XYZ file of C-alpha atoms in Angstrom:
170
model
C -0.029 -0.003 0.021
C 1.153 3.521 -0.385
C 3.052 4.908 2.153
C 3.831 8.306 3.667
C 7.708 7.547 2.510
C 6.451 6.818 -1.033
C 4.743 10.104 -1.305
C 7.755 12.001 -0.066
C 9.789 10.055 -2.486
C 7.343 11.298 -5.277
C 8.237 14.960 -4.567
C 11.954 14.152 -5.474
C 11.283 11.893 -8.313
C 12.258 8.985 -6.610
C 8.961 6.816 -6.061
C 9.705 4.530 -9.132
C 12.697 3.534 -7.889
C 11.196 2.205 -4.628
C 8.380 0.696 -6.717
C 11.096 -1.050 -9.080
C 12.754 -2.329 -5.847
C 9.827 -3.814 -4.216
C 7.679 -5.131 -7.202
C 6.404 -8.486 -7.220
C 6.702 -8.660 -10.843
C 10.499 -8.944 -10.710
C 9.806 -12.611 -9.653
C 8.716 -15.360 -12.187
C 5.522 -16.055 -10.255
C 3.918 -19.601 -11.370
C 1.251 -19.854 -8.917
C -1.260 -17.568 -7.145
C 0.016 -15.294 -4.506
C -1.346 -12.701 -1.896
C -0.497 -9.296 -3.027
C -1.562 -5.882 -1.155
C -3.363 -4.385 -4.047
C -4.068 -4.916 -7.790
C -5.368 -2.481 -10.425
C -8.933 -1.777 -10.420
C -8.923 -3.029 -14.254
C -8.208 -6.482 -13.011
C -10.142 -6.678 -9.809
C -12.891 -9.404 -9.472
C -14.528 -10.244 -6.035
C -17.766 -11.909 -4.760
C -20.660 -9.812 -3.788
C -19.855 -10.621 0.002
C -16.804 -8.620 -0.077
C -18.913 -5.327 -1.032
C -21.579 -6.505 1.587
C -18.716 -6.400 4.233
C -16.488 -3.387 3.341
C -18.540 -1.349 0.825
C -18.157 -0.232 -2.840
C -15.181 1.323 -4.428
C -14.689 5.086 -2.851
C -15.859 7.262 -5.618
C -13.858 10.438 -3.714
C -10.829 8.425 -4.480
C -10.908 8.402 -8.305
C -7.458 6.940 -9.392
C -6.846 5.597 -5.870
C -10.207 3.858 -5.246
C -8.801 0.421 -6.575
C -5.781 0.466 -3.761
C -8.088 1.744 -1.003
C -10.573 -0.941 -1.784
C -7.988 -3.531 -1.511
C -6.703 -1.778 1.808
C -10.158 -2.056 3.317
C -10.367 -5.621 2.277
C -7.055 -6.370 3.895
C -8.205 -4.453 7.287
C -11.044 -6.938 6.792
C -9.155 -10.096 6.502
C -10.031 -10.365 2.933
C -6.809 -11.265 0.893
C -6.163 -9.714 -2.642
C -4.691 -12.695 -4.468
C -2.781 -12.170 -7.908
C -3.188 -14.989 -10.261
C -0.536 -14.948 -12.956
C -2.211 -17.199 -15.647
C -5.038 -14.806 -16.057
C -4.228 -11.997 -18.764
C -6.059 -8.775 -18.640
C -5.448 -5.998 -21.372
C -5.727 -2.575 -19.616
C -5.146 0.247 -21.643
C -3.613 2.216 -19.075
C -4.254 6.344 -19.245
C -6.603 6.175 -22.192
C -9.676 7.712 -19.935
C -7.191 10.028 -18.877
C -6.255 11.315 -22.276
C -9.620 13.066 -22.452
C -8.799 15.376 -19.691
C -5.130 15.394 -18.384
C -5.964 17.890 -15.939
C -8.823 15.956 -14.263
C -6.335 12.732 -14.284
C -3.074 14.546 -12.870
C -5.454 16.171 -10.350
C -7.014 13.230 -9.365
C -3.910 11.117 -9.137
C -2.366 13.618 -6.896
C -5.018 14.599 -4.766
C -6.786 11.652 -4.021
C -4.015 10.408 -2.069
C -4.499 12.945 0.618
C -8.054 11.565 1.093
C -6.730 8.150 1.299
C -4.522 9.053 4.275
C -7.193 11.339 5.814
C -9.669 8.558 5.806
C -7.296 5.581 6.750
C -4.467 6.790 8.918
C -3.364 9.214 11.642
C -3.764 12.726 11.366
C 0.118 12.931 11.674
C 0.312 10.833 8.393
C -2.329 12.787 6.961
C -0.500 16.224 7.507
C 2.722 15.012 6.081
C 0.921 13.515 2.934
C -0.864 17.072 2.614
C 2.460 18.751 2.977
C 4.239 16.579 0.465
C 1.421 16.914 -1.962
C 1.544 20.769 -1.801
C 5.443 20.728 -2.428
C 4.801 18.117 -5.266
C 2.243 20.230 -6.899
C 4.404 23.609 -6.461
C 7.226 22.092 -7.836
C 5.853 20.529 -10.832
C 3.954 23.863 -11.361
C 7.460 25.691 -11.557
C 9.065 23.009 -13.566
C 6.658 22.564 -16.171
C 5.920 26.244 -16.099
C 9.860 26.864 -17.249
C 9.743 23.878 -19.440
C 6.420 25.016 -21.187
C 8.017 27.920 -23.243
C 7.807 26.209 -26.817
C 6.993 22.724 -25.363
C 3.699 21.591 -26.079
C 3.612 18.550 -23.826
C 5.169 20.521 -20.949
C 2.480 23.412 -21.355
C -0.428 20.976 -21.013
C 1.308 19.536 -17.860
C 1.751 23.053 -16.634
C -2.047 23.709 -17.270
C -2.826 20.455 -15.380
C -0.774 21.546 -12.089
C -2.194 24.797 -12.275
C -5.664 23.089 -12.333
C -4.420 20.820 -9.495
C -3.164 23.940 -7.478
C -6.247 25.615 -7.667
C -8.176 22.615 -6.468
C -5.831 22.053 -3.585
C -6.009 25.586 -2.351
C -9.966 25.354 -2.545
C -9.669 22.128 -0.718
C -11.552 20.271 -3.506
C -10.446 16.970 -3.123
């Protein structure tokens, strides 16, 4: 599950290093294995799970799958990875329609995850890390956006995210 440490590493562009170091995909898994969380595109569960822990949390769009698996974990319901099942997930396709909403939700919903599922101290550390994340990306993409269409789009997305953050709209 996402940690305060990973949120802070993301501020400094180091989170992917941590993910690669701990990825279960590094191993050649031949039989089902318990994992912390899985992509929502690949989740399948029985009705009893929803009856016990509730639906996916709509306030956490782009983090709702991890949060759902977290609640399942807290209730003793494992998330199992089945290596023989193949699912095609067109990662990011829905976000292409509105990259500002995609980036904004990816950044801000993690604040909600910590607010609802962790201590006040963890929530505040994540809130601060997300503020630094947004401001740093806003500045970086602002500079890079001069003559760069992709950077200009990301600059606009982080401006949108900053406005939502300041309005407490997450």
